Amino acid sequence: DSGVTQTPKHLITATGQRVTLRCSPRSGDLSVYWYQQSLDQGLQFLIQYYNGEERAKGNILERFSAQQFPDLHSELNLSSLELGDSALYFCASSVTSGSSYEQYFGPGTRLTVT
Amino acid sequence: TQLLEQSPQFLSIQEGENLTVYCNSSSVFSSLQWYRQEPGEGPVLLVTVVTGGEVKKLKRLTFQFGDARKDSSLHITAAQPGDTGLYLCAGVVRGAQKLVFGQGTRLTINP
């Protein structure tokens, strides 16, 4: 157990819909990262928040957005969903001190768009 | 273009054999990490290497960071079915503030 929680575990929705994925970081971690992993592919970095502020952006579509709240939990919002958005979405957290950036991953949310 | 290239992408061997997985880049990294991911689960951090030439051992797994801090290897001795999974290397590019992942090596150990 990494200490990072993600809800829901599974999500099935239709094209055109909007969903929200939730992540709670490990206690004490200020950074939250979101990744997308499609079938048989590596991790694609989407976005990072640090203590409530956006820190870095990766390959995140304009239809996707995220935020980190004062209690440090984060939400990833996916809108106008397409079939190609079906993937595993992981949240990770880190203390972000020093140069190691060791990340601890949650169990993921499996999104299926039909 | 992948910043971190892992090879091989797929590897299937018999229990008891040894294997090495490579992670290469043209960039210099401040640190490099190895993760293992099992199907349907999140990646789990195995090790972080920071110093060029550094070698770390975790039971039957040996991790090495290249002298120039541009590459790394993971060697598994006497592989077991429990070693099956997706192995990901990830590095912090010197001067940057984000972690970049390789595409992974999918390892299968057959009993």
Tab-separated table of C-alpha atoms in Angstrom:
chain	number	residue	atom	x	y	z
A	1	ASP	CA	0.000	0.000	0.000
A	2	SER	CA	1.621	3.220	-1.223
A	3	GLY	CA	-0.604	5.469	0.866
A	4	VAL	CA	-2.020	7.136	-2.254
A	5	THR	CA	-5.723	6.561	-2.796
A	6	GLN	CA	-7.711	6.927	-5.982
A	7	THR	CA	-11.422	6.744	-6.613
A	8	PRO	CA	-13.229	5.291	-8.357
A	9	LYS	CA	-11.402	2.068	-9.181
A	10	HIS	CA	-13.409	1.534	-12.354
A	11	LEU	CA	-15.480	3.914	-14.452
A	12	ILE	CA	-17.557	3.135	-17.506
A	13	THR	CA	-19.127	5.982	-19.420
A	14	ALA	CA	-20.259	6.981	-22.883
A	15	THR	CA	-18.636	9.186	-25.481
A	16	GLY	CA	-19.276	12.875	-24.991
A	17	GLN	CA	-19.637	12.574	-21.247
A	18	ARG	CA	-17.589	14.168	-18.475
A	19	VAL	CA	-15.991	12.386	-15.521
A	20	THR	CA	-13.967	13.348	-12.463
A	21	LEU	CA	-11.212	11.218	-11.013
A	22	ARG	CA	-10.082	11.812	-7.460
A	23	CYS	CA	-6.736	11.336	-5.753
A	24	SER	CA	-5.547	11.714	-2.175
A	25	PRO	CA	-1.759	11.880	-1.798
A	26	ARG	CA	0.351	10.279	0.910
A	27	SER	CA	0.300	12.156	4.189
A	28	GLY	CA	2.848	14.954	4.015
A	29	ASP	CA	3.321	14.889	0.236
A	30	LEU	CA	2.746	18.241	-1.438
A	31	SER	CA	3.063	17.202	-5.075
A	32	VAL	CA	0.488	15.312	-7.090
A	33	TYR	CA	1.072	13.981	-10.581
A	34	TRP	CA	-1.407	12.554	-13.070
A	35	TYR	CA	-0.501	9.965	-15.699
A	36	GLN	CA	-2.346	8.176	-18.460
A	37	GLN	CA	-1.465	4.616	-19.430
A	38	SER	CA	-3.097	3.119	-22.488
A	39	LEU	CA	-3.056	-0.587	-23.231
A	40	ASP	CA	0.459	-1.952	-23.555
A	41	GLN	CA	1.995	1.501	-23.355
A	42	GLY	CA	4.159	3.318	-20.884
A	43	LEU	CA	3.160	6.144	-18.618
A	44	GLN	CA	2.276	9.449	-20.242
A	45	PHE	CA	2.696	12.377	-17.900
A	46	LEU	CA	-0.309	14.694	-17.901
A	47	ILE	CA	0.131	17.338	-15.213
A	48	GLN	CA	1.695	18.106	-11.838
A	49	TYR	CA	0.469	20.224	-8.951
A	50	TYR	CA	2.515	21.369	-6.000
A	51	ASN	CA	0.788	22.719	-2.906
A	52	GLY	CA	-2.232	23.842	-4.891
A	53	GLU	CA	-0.456	25.341	-7.872
A	54	GLU	CA	0.189	23.895	-11.308
A	55	ARG	CA	3.890	23.077	-11.563
A	56	ALA	CA	4.341	21.238	-14.859
A	57	LYS	CA	2.298	20.187	-17.860
A	58	GLY	CA	2.833	17.217	-20.086
A	59	ASN	CA	0.753	15.810	-22.911
A	60	ILE	CA	-2.579	16.879	-21.468
A	61	LEU	CA	-5.444	17.522	-23.866
A	62	GLU	CA	-7.438	20.737	-23.672
A	63	ARG	CA	-10.491	18.610	-22.824
A	64	PHE	CA	-8.733	17.550	-19.625
A	65	SER	CA	-8.147	19.718	-16.581
A	66	ALA	CA	-7.013	19.209	-13.032
A	67	GLN	CA	-6.803	21.017	-9.735
A	68	GLN	CA	-5.359	20.509	-6.291
A	69	PHE	CA	-7.381	21.613	-3.305
A	70	PRO	CA	-6.239	23.160	0.011
A	71	ASP	CA	-6.367	19.735	1.690
A	72	LEU	CA	-3.963	18.590	-1.084
A	73	HIS	CA	-6.298	16.114	-2.720
A	74	SER	CA	-6.524	16.444	-6.478
A	75	GLU	CA	-9.132	15.911	-9.150
A	76	LEU	CA	-8.672	15.209	-12.840
A	77	ASN	CA	-11.597	16.242	-14.999
A	78	LEU	CA	-12.051	14.624	-18.407
A	79	SER	CA	-14.715	16.072	-20.681
A	80	SER	CA	-16.155	15.390	-24.138
A	81	LEU	CA	-14.857	11.875	-23.759
A	82	GLU	CA	-13.758	9.906	-26.787
A	83	LEU	CA	-13.171	6.192	-27.252
A	84	GLY	CA	-9.426	6.844	-27.290
A	85	ASP	CA	-9.568	8.223	-23.761
A	86	SER	CA	-10.111	4.709	-22.442
A	87	ALA	CA	-7.054	4.016	-20.306
A	88	LEU	CA	-5.692	3.600	-16.818
A	89	TYR	CA	-5.245	6.909	-15.053
A	90	PHE	CA	-2.724	7.009	-12.250
A	91	CYS	CA	-2.096	9.571	-9.609
A	92	ALA	CA	1.263	9.749	-7.843
A	93	SER	CA	2.548	11.892	-5.025
A	94	SER	CA	5.929	12.977	-3.780
A	95	VAL	CA	7.407	15.232	-1.180
A	96	THR	CA	9.357	16.993	-3.941
A	97	SER	CA	12.396	17.780	-1.913
A	98	GLY	CA	15.917	17.348	-3.221
A	99	SER	CA	16.456	15.991	-6.702
A	100	SER	CA	15.153	12.458	-6.464
A	101	TYR	CA	11.447	13.142	-7.107
A	102	GLU	CA	10.575	9.643	-5.967
A	103	GLN	CA	6.934	9.103	-6.724
A	104	TYR	CA	4.413	6.868	-5.020
A	105	PHE	CA	1.572	5.691	-7.188
A	106	GLY	CA	-2.041	5.017	-6.406
A	107	PRO	CA	-3.859	1.912	-7.646
A	108	GLY	CA	-5.290	3.750	-10.640
A	109	THR	CA	-8.699	4.354	-12.158
A	110	ARG	CA	-9.620	2.274	-15.170
A	111	LEU	CA	-11.740	4.385	-17.500
A	112	THR	CA	-13.718	2.711	-20.234
A	113	VAL	CA	-15.466	4.937	-22.765
A	114	THR	CA	-18.119	3.152	-24.840
B	1	THR	CA	11.175	10.752	-29.662
B	2	GLN	CA	11.559	8.908	-26.381
B	3	LEU	CA	13.951	10.582	-23.963
B	4	LEU	CA	14.565	7.289	-22.211
B	5	GLU	CA	14.869	4.179	-24.365
B	6	GLN	CA	14.382	0.828	-22.697
B	7	SER	CA	15.451	-2.468	-24.190
B	8	PRO	CA	14.276	-4.992	-24.765
B	9	GLN	CA	10.617	-3.987	-24.869
B	10	PHE	CA	9.524	-7.577	-24.294
B	11	LEU	CA	11.395	-10.445	-22.671
B	12	SER	CA	10.170	-13.943	-21.924
B	13	ILE	CA	12.533	-16.381	-20.227
B	14	GLN	CA	12.476	-19.533	-18.126
B	15	GLU	CA	12.614	-19.588	-14.364
B	16	GLY	CA	16.173	-19.693	-13.098
B	17	GLU	CA	17.735	-17.765	-15.972
B	18	ASN	CA	19.507	-14.428	-15.624
B	19	LEU	CA	18.545	-11.295	-17.528
B	20	THR	CA	19.509	-7.668	-17.997
B	21	VAL	CA	17.264	-4.762	-18.934
B	22	TYR	CA	18.706	-1.507	-20.221
B	23	CYS	CA	17.660	2.122	-19.980
B	24	ASN	CA	19.528	4.544	-22.238
B	25	SER	CA	19.464	8.232	-23.040
B	26	SER	CA	21.541	10.973	-24.603
B	27	SER	CA	20.647	13.223	-21.679
B	28	VAL	CA	22.323	13.424	-18.292
B	29	PHE	CA	20.137	12.656	-15.317
B	30	SER	CA	20.320	13.959	-11.770
B	31	SER	CA	18.861	10.675	-10.609
B	32	LEU	CA	17.257	7.607	-12.063
B	33	GLN	CA	14.606	5.322	-10.672
B	34	TRP	CA	13.319	1.864	-11.455
B	35	TYR	CA	9.698	0.884	-10.919
B	36	ARG	CA	7.858	-2.407	-11.305
B	37	GLN	CA	4.227	-2.534	-12.309
B	38	GLU	CA	1.981	-5.571	-12.123
B	39	PRO	CA	-1.159	-5.838	-14.269
B	40	GLY	CA	-3.963	-3.578	-13.077
B	41	GLU	CA	-1.847	-1.937	-10.385
B	42	GLY	CA	0.218	1.201	-10.008
B	43	PRO	CA	4.003	1.210	-10.451
B	44	VAL	CA	6.001	0.510	-7.302
B	45	LEU	CA	9.339	2.192	-6.720
B	46	LEU	CA	12.192	-0.318	-6.504
B	47	VAL	CA	15.275	1.858	-6.261
B	48	THR	CA	16.759	5.314	-6.861
B	49	VAL	CA	20.332	5.789	-8.052
B	50	VAL	CA	21.971	9.169	-7.847
B	51	THR	CA	25.749	8.871	-8.248
B	52	GLY	CA	27.457	7.959	-11.524
B	53	GLY	CA	28.727	4.376	-11.330
B	54	GLU	CA	26.477	3.601	-8.374
B	55	VAL	CA	25.418	-0.014	-7.884
B	56	LYS	CA	22.499	-1.001	-5.663
B	57	LYS	CA	21.296	-4.479	-4.849
B	58	LEU	CA	17.820	-5.544	-3.852
B	59	LYS	CA	17.903	-9.300	-3.200
B	60	ARG	CA	18.335	-10.850	-6.684
B	61	LEU	CA	18.052	-7.488	-8.462
B	62	THR	CA	21.146	-5.396	-9.199
B	63	PHE	CA	20.787	-1.820	-10.441
B	64	GLN	CA	23.623	0.168	-11.959
B	65	PHE	CA	23.830	3.826	-12.926
B	66	GLY	CA	26.223	4.623	-15.752
B	67	ASP	CA	29.372	6.605	-15.005
B	68	ALA	CA	28.128	9.485	-17.171
B	69	ARG	CA	24.628	9.280	-15.633
B	70	LYS	CA	23.037	8.753	-19.056
B	71	ASP	CA	22.100	5.111	-18.721
B	72	SER	CA	21.184	2.404	-16.269
B	73	SER	CA	20.737	-1.336	-16.148
B	74	LEU	CA	18.726	-3.787	-14.125
B	75	HIS	CA	20.088	-7.316	-13.763
B	76	ILE	CA	18.001	-10.117	-12.300
B	77	THR	CA	19.697	-13.300	-11.161
B	78	ALA	CA	17.848	-16.620	-11.121
B	79	ALA	CA	14.559	-15.088	-12.248
B	80	GLN	CA	11.361	-16.316	-10.637
B	81	PRO	CA	7.742	-16.171	-11.826
B	82	GLY	CA	7.106	-13.506	-9.183
B	83	ASP	CA	9.477	-11.194	-11.076
B	84	THR	CA	6.965	-11.008	-13.939
B	85	GLY	CA	5.811	-7.467	-14.622
B	86	LEU	CA	6.432	-4.209	-16.448
B	87	TYR	CA	9.742	-2.622	-15.459
B	88	LEU	CA	9.949	1.128	-15.944
B	89	CYS	CA	12.953	3.369	-15.649
B	90	ALA	CA	12.413	7.045	-14.934
B	91	GLY	CA	14.856	9.889	-14.693
B	92	VAL	CA	15.081	13.501	-13.601
B	93	VAL	CA	16.871	15.403	-16.365
B	94	ARG	CA	19.607	17.573	-14.906
B	95	GLY	CA	18.305	21.122	-14.671
B	96	ALA	CA	14.678	20.130	-15.131
B	97	GLN	CA	12.128	19.490	-12.448
B	98	LYS	CA	10.161	16.580	-13.753
B	99	LEU	CA	10.435	12.842	-13.994
B	100	VAL	CA	10.405	11.258	-17.451
B	101	PHE	CA	9.543	7.592	-17.947
B	102	GLY	CA	10.823	5.058	-20.415
B	103	GLN	CA	8.274	2.981	-22.308
B	104	GLY	CA	8.970	-0.049	-20.148
B	105	THR	CA	10.181	-3.616	-20.485
B	106	ARG	CA	7.496	-6.252	-20.166
B	107	LEU	CA	9.088	-9.258	-18.483
B	108	THR	CA	7.550	-12.718	-18.314
B	109	ILE	CA	9.173	-15.499	-16.307
B	110	ASN	CA	7.834	-18.915	-17.237
B	111	PRO	CA	7.792	-21.677	-14.610
